[in-house]
Amino acid sequence: MALVHIIDQNRTLTDAHEITAYLASCGIDYERWTPSHEVAVDAPAEEILSAYAKEIEQLKSHGGYVTADVIDVKPETPGLDDMLAKFKREHWHDEDEVRFIIAGHGLFHIHPKDGPVVAIEVGPGDLIRVPRGTWHWFNLCADRRIRAIRLFQDMAGWTPLYTESGVDASYQPLCFGPVTSPEVPIARL
Ligand SMILES: [Fe+2]
């Protein structure tokens, strides 16, 4: 279950219906998916995609997505810090950012054009769709781990275009939920 924090209002949402409704008001789709059959979080990508085939096909037909893959990021992933540096500054894409989390955690900050910045901590079972053009940035949590299904309309569109607003610097990349990181009890990137 995601956790949603509206930082400037010091307000946290934990109820699924409240989260879905609030994010919808910001243009963000949020869903919970359950697999059609049991599948290990470290199963091969094909098995993961097969377990969620129904949901993936539904999204493809609604959103015009043509491909789905599985991204696997671990603390030991080569070049991880360089990769993260690209996405921790406020940016947008000419492509929807669609992620279904299999393992690990991530922290999206969404900056609606007419509303306060909202932080969304996603974990296993969470689907988030950030429409093209939405200002946002992304951090990992303390576990520095995320395995996720991604859907694409056109992979070429998924390049970060920076706002250079500096707004991201005003918000700490703090995850609020429990994270299984023995050496860092409070989730922090
Ligand atoms: Fe992005």
GROMACS .gro file of C-alpha atoms and ligand atoms in nm:
model
  190
    1MET     CA    1   0.000   0.000   0.000
    2ALA     CA    2   0.135   0.335  -0.099
    3LEU     CA    3   0.180   0.620   0.147
    4VAL     CA    4   0.096   0.969   0.035
    5HIS     CA    5   0.227   1.281   0.204
    6ILE     CA    6   0.117   1.632   0.117
    7ILE     CA    7   0.420   1.794   0.268
    8ASP     CA    8   0.316   2.159   0.267
    9GLN     CA    9  -0.007   2.072   0.448
   10ASN     CA   10   0.163   1.826   0.684
   11ARG     CA   11  -0.100   1.575   0.580
   12THR     CA   12  -0.049   1.200   0.530
   13LEU     CA   13  -0.294   0.971   0.352
   14THR     CA   14  -0.295   0.599   0.429
   15ASP     CA   15  -0.647   0.494   0.331
   16ALA     CA   16  -0.662   0.328  -0.013
   17HIS     CA   17  -0.976   0.509  -0.128
   18GLU     CA   18  -0.850   0.843  -0.005
   19ILE     CA   19  -0.514   0.791  -0.177
   20THR     CA   20  -0.674   0.688  -0.507
   21ALA     CA   21  -0.912   0.985  -0.502
   22TYR     CA   22  -0.648   1.240  -0.404
   23LEU     CA   23  -0.400   1.119  -0.665
   24ALA     CA   24  -0.674   1.114  -0.930
   25SER     CA   25  -0.737   1.481  -0.851
   26CYS     CA   26  -0.369   1.539  -0.936
   27GLY     CA   27  -0.402   1.341  -1.261
   28ILE     CA   28  -0.216   1.039  -1.124
   29ASP     CA   29  -0.364   0.690  -1.157
   30TYR     CA   30  -0.306   0.458  -0.865
   31GLU     CA   31  -0.409   0.092  -0.847
   32ARG     CA   32  -0.330  -0.220  -0.648
   33TRP     CA   33  -0.262  -0.534  -0.851
   34THR     CA   34  -0.257  -0.895  -0.735
   35PRO     CA   35  -0.096  -1.165  -0.950
   36SER     CA   36  -0.311  -1.425  -1.127
   37HIS     CA   37  -0.091  -1.692  -0.971
   38GLU     CA   38   0.178  -1.695  -0.707
   39VAL     CA   39   0.508  -1.566  -0.841
   40ALA     CA   40   0.837  -1.509  -0.660
   41VAL     CA   41   0.964  -1.151  -0.659
   42ASP     CA   42   1.291  -1.277  -0.808
   43ALA     CA   43   1.125  -1.489  -1.076
   44PRO     CA   44   1.240  -1.438  -1.437
   45ALA     CA   45   1.089  -1.135  -1.607
   46GLU     CA   46   0.871  -1.350  -1.838
   47GLU     CA   47   0.707  -1.514  -1.536
   48ILE     CA   48   0.640  -1.178  -1.375
   49LEU     CA   49   0.487  -1.040  -1.695
   50SER     CA   50   0.276  -1.354  -1.734
   51ALA     CA   51   0.140  -1.330  -1.377
   52TYR     CA   52   0.015  -0.977  -1.446
   53ALA     CA   53  -0.076  -1.031  -1.813
   54LYS     CA   54  -0.441  -0.938  -1.766
   55GLU     CA   55  -0.367  -0.604  -1.599
   56ILE     CA   56  -0.089  -0.527  -1.849
   57GLU     CA   57  -0.319  -0.592  -2.145
   58GLN     CA   58  -0.589  -0.371  -1.993
   59LEU     CA   59  -0.344  -0.086  -1.946
   60LYS     CA   60  -0.203  -0.134  -2.295
   61SER     CA   61  -0.545  -0.106  -2.453
   62HIS     CA   62  -0.640   0.199  -2.245
   63GLY     CA   63  -0.311   0.387  -2.262
   64GLY     CA   64  -0.171   0.286  -2.600
   65TYR     CA   65   0.130   0.118  -2.444
   66VAL     CA   66   0.306  -0.117  -2.681
   67THR     CA   67   0.578  -0.275  -2.472
   68ALA     CA   68   0.623  -0.394  -2.115
   69ASP     CA   69   0.947  -0.492  -1.948
   70VAL     CA   70   1.087  -0.550  -1.599
   71ILE     CA   71   1.354  -0.323  -1.456
   72ASP     CA   72   1.567  -0.451  -1.173
   73VAL     CA   73   1.765  -0.206  -0.961
   74LYS     CA   74   1.974  -0.321  -0.666
   75PRO     CA   75   2.226  -0.144  -0.441
   76GLU     CA   76   2.506  -0.316  -0.634
   77THR     CA   77   2.374  -0.213  -0.977
   78PRO     CA   78   2.668  -0.054  -1.164
   79GLY     CA   79   2.625   0.320  -1.216
   80LEU     CA   80   2.328   0.336  -0.979
   81ASP     CA   81   2.411   0.679  -0.839
   82ASP     CA   82   2.452   0.828  -1.188
   83MET     CA   83   2.120   0.675  -1.290
   84LEU     CA   84   1.945   0.812  -0.980
   85ALA     CA   85   2.097   1.156  -1.031
   86LYS     CA   86   1.910   1.184  -1.362
   87PHE     CA   87   1.571   1.138  -1.201
   88LYS     CA   88   1.603   1.318  -0.868
   89ARG     CA   89   1.568   1.663  -1.032
   90GLU     CA   90   1.229   1.792  -1.134
   91HIS     CA   91   1.151   1.678  -1.487
   92TRP     CA   92   0.882   1.560  -1.721
   93HIS     CA   93   0.863   1.315  -2.011
   94ASP     CA   94   0.689   1.309  -2.347
   95GLU     CA   95   0.576   0.961  -2.242
   96ASP     CA   96   0.366   0.837  -1.950
   97GLU     CA   97   0.572   0.694  -1.664
   98VAL     CA   98   0.398   0.370  -1.569
   99ARG     CA   99   0.540   0.151  -1.297
  100PHE     CA  100   0.410  -0.154  -1.116
  101ILE     CA  101   0.629  -0.236  -0.819
  102ILE     CA  102   0.733  -0.599  -0.769
  103ALA     CA  103   0.997  -0.549  -0.499
  104GLY     CA  104   1.169  -0.264  -0.318
  105HIS     CA  105   1.041   0.090  -0.282
  106GLY     CA  106   1.044   0.422  -0.456
  107LEU     CA  107   0.949   0.779  -0.377
  108PHE     CA  108   0.778   0.990  -0.641
  109HIS     CA  109   0.730   1.361  -0.585
  110ILE     CA  110   0.457   1.502  -0.806
  111HIS     CA  111   0.433   1.878  -0.860
  112PRO     CA  112   0.086   1.956  -0.994
  113LYS     CA  113   0.057   2.285  -1.183
  114ASP     CA  114  -0.222   2.405  -0.952
  115GLY     CA  115  -0.168   2.224  -0.625
  116PRO     CA  116   0.086   2.137  -0.355
  117VAL     CA  117   0.371   1.893  -0.410
  118VAL     CA  118   0.269   1.541  -0.315
  119ALA     CA  119   0.511   1.262  -0.218
  120ILE     CA  120   0.406   0.907  -0.301
  121GLU     CA  121   0.598   0.618  -0.155
  122VAL     CA  122   0.530   0.306  -0.359
  123GLY     CA  123   0.603  -0.054  -0.273
  124PRO     CA  124   0.515  -0.407  -0.387
  125GLY     CA  125   0.166  -0.431  -0.540
  126ASP     CA  126   0.141  -0.061  -0.628
  127LEU     CA  127   0.076   0.062  -0.981
  128ILE     CA  128   0.136   0.427  -1.053
  129ARG     CA  129   0.080   0.609  -1.381
  130VAL     CA  130   0.233   0.955  -1.416
  131PRO     CA  131   0.096   1.107  -1.737
  132ARG     CA  132   0.328   1.266  -1.990
  133GLY     CA  133   0.405   1.629  -1.915
  134THR     CA  134   0.359   1.588  -1.537
  135TRP     CA  135   0.635   1.757  -1.336
  136HIS     CA  136   0.789   1.504  -1.099
  137TRP     CA  137   1.108   1.359  -0.958
  138PHE     CA  138   1.207   1.021  -0.816
  139ASN     CA  139   1.427   0.877  -0.544
  140LEU     CA  140   1.489   0.532  -0.410
  141CYS     CA  141   1.434   0.457  -0.042
  142ALA     CA  142   1.694   0.326   0.202
  143ASP     CA  143   1.681  -0.025   0.059
  144ARG     CA  144   1.803   0.118  -0.276
  145ARG     CA  145   1.607  -0.155  -0.444
  146ILE     CA  146   1.327  -0.151  -0.694
  147ARG     CA  147   1.200  -0.415  -0.931
  148ALA     CA  148   0.915  -0.294  -1.144
  149ILE     CA  149   0.715  -0.360  -1.457
  150ARG     CA  150   0.736  -0.063  -1.696
  151LEU     CA  151   0.501   0.008  -1.981
  152PHE     CA  152   0.593   0.225  -2.278
  153GLN     CA  153   0.414   0.397  -2.561
  154ASP     CA  154   0.749   0.477  -2.720
  155MET     CA  155   1.071   0.425  -2.530
  156ALA     CA  156   1.227   0.722  -2.709
  157GLY     CA  157   0.987   0.950  -2.521
  158TRP     CA  158   1.113   0.843  -2.184
  159THR     CA  159   1.398   1.092  -2.160
  160PRO     CA  160   1.390   1.335  -1.865
  161LEU     CA  161   1.327   1.695  -1.967
  162TYR     CA  162   1.429   1.919  -1.680
  163THR     CA  163   1.228   2.212  -1.547
  164GLU     CA  164   1.542   2.352  -1.375
  165SER     CA  165   1.303   2.500  -1.118
  166GLY     CA  166   1.508   2.388  -0.818
  167VAL     CA  167   1.181   2.301  -0.641
  168ASP     CA  168   1.307   1.948  -0.576
  169ALA     CA  169   1.575   2.088  -0.343
  170SER     CA  170   1.302   2.207  -0.103
  171TYR     CA  171   1.180   1.855  -0.034
  172GLN     CA  172   1.380   1.591   0.146
  173PRO     CA  173   1.384   1.252  -0.025
  174LEU     CA  174   1.248   1.079   0.284
  175CYS     CA  175   1.052   0.758   0.272
  176PHE     CA  176   0.802   0.723   0.553
  177GLY     CA  177   0.721   0.356   0.558
  178PRO     CA  178   0.908   0.065   0.711
  179VAL     CA  179   1.193  -0.052   0.494
  180THR     CA  180   1.389  -0.370   0.551
  181SER     CA  181   1.731  -0.214   0.569
  182PRO     CA  182   1.912  -0.339   0.879
  183GLU     CA  183   2.172  -0.064   0.889
  184VAL     CA  184   1.936   0.226   0.827
  185PRO     CA  185   1.627   0.202   1.049
  186ILE     CA  186   1.479   0.527   0.920
  187ALA     CA  187   1.436   0.510   0.545
  188ARG     CA  188   1.646   0.778   0.389
  189LEU     CA  189   1.816   0.802   0.055
  190FE      FE  190   1.042   1.049  -1.460
   0.00000   0.00000   0.00000
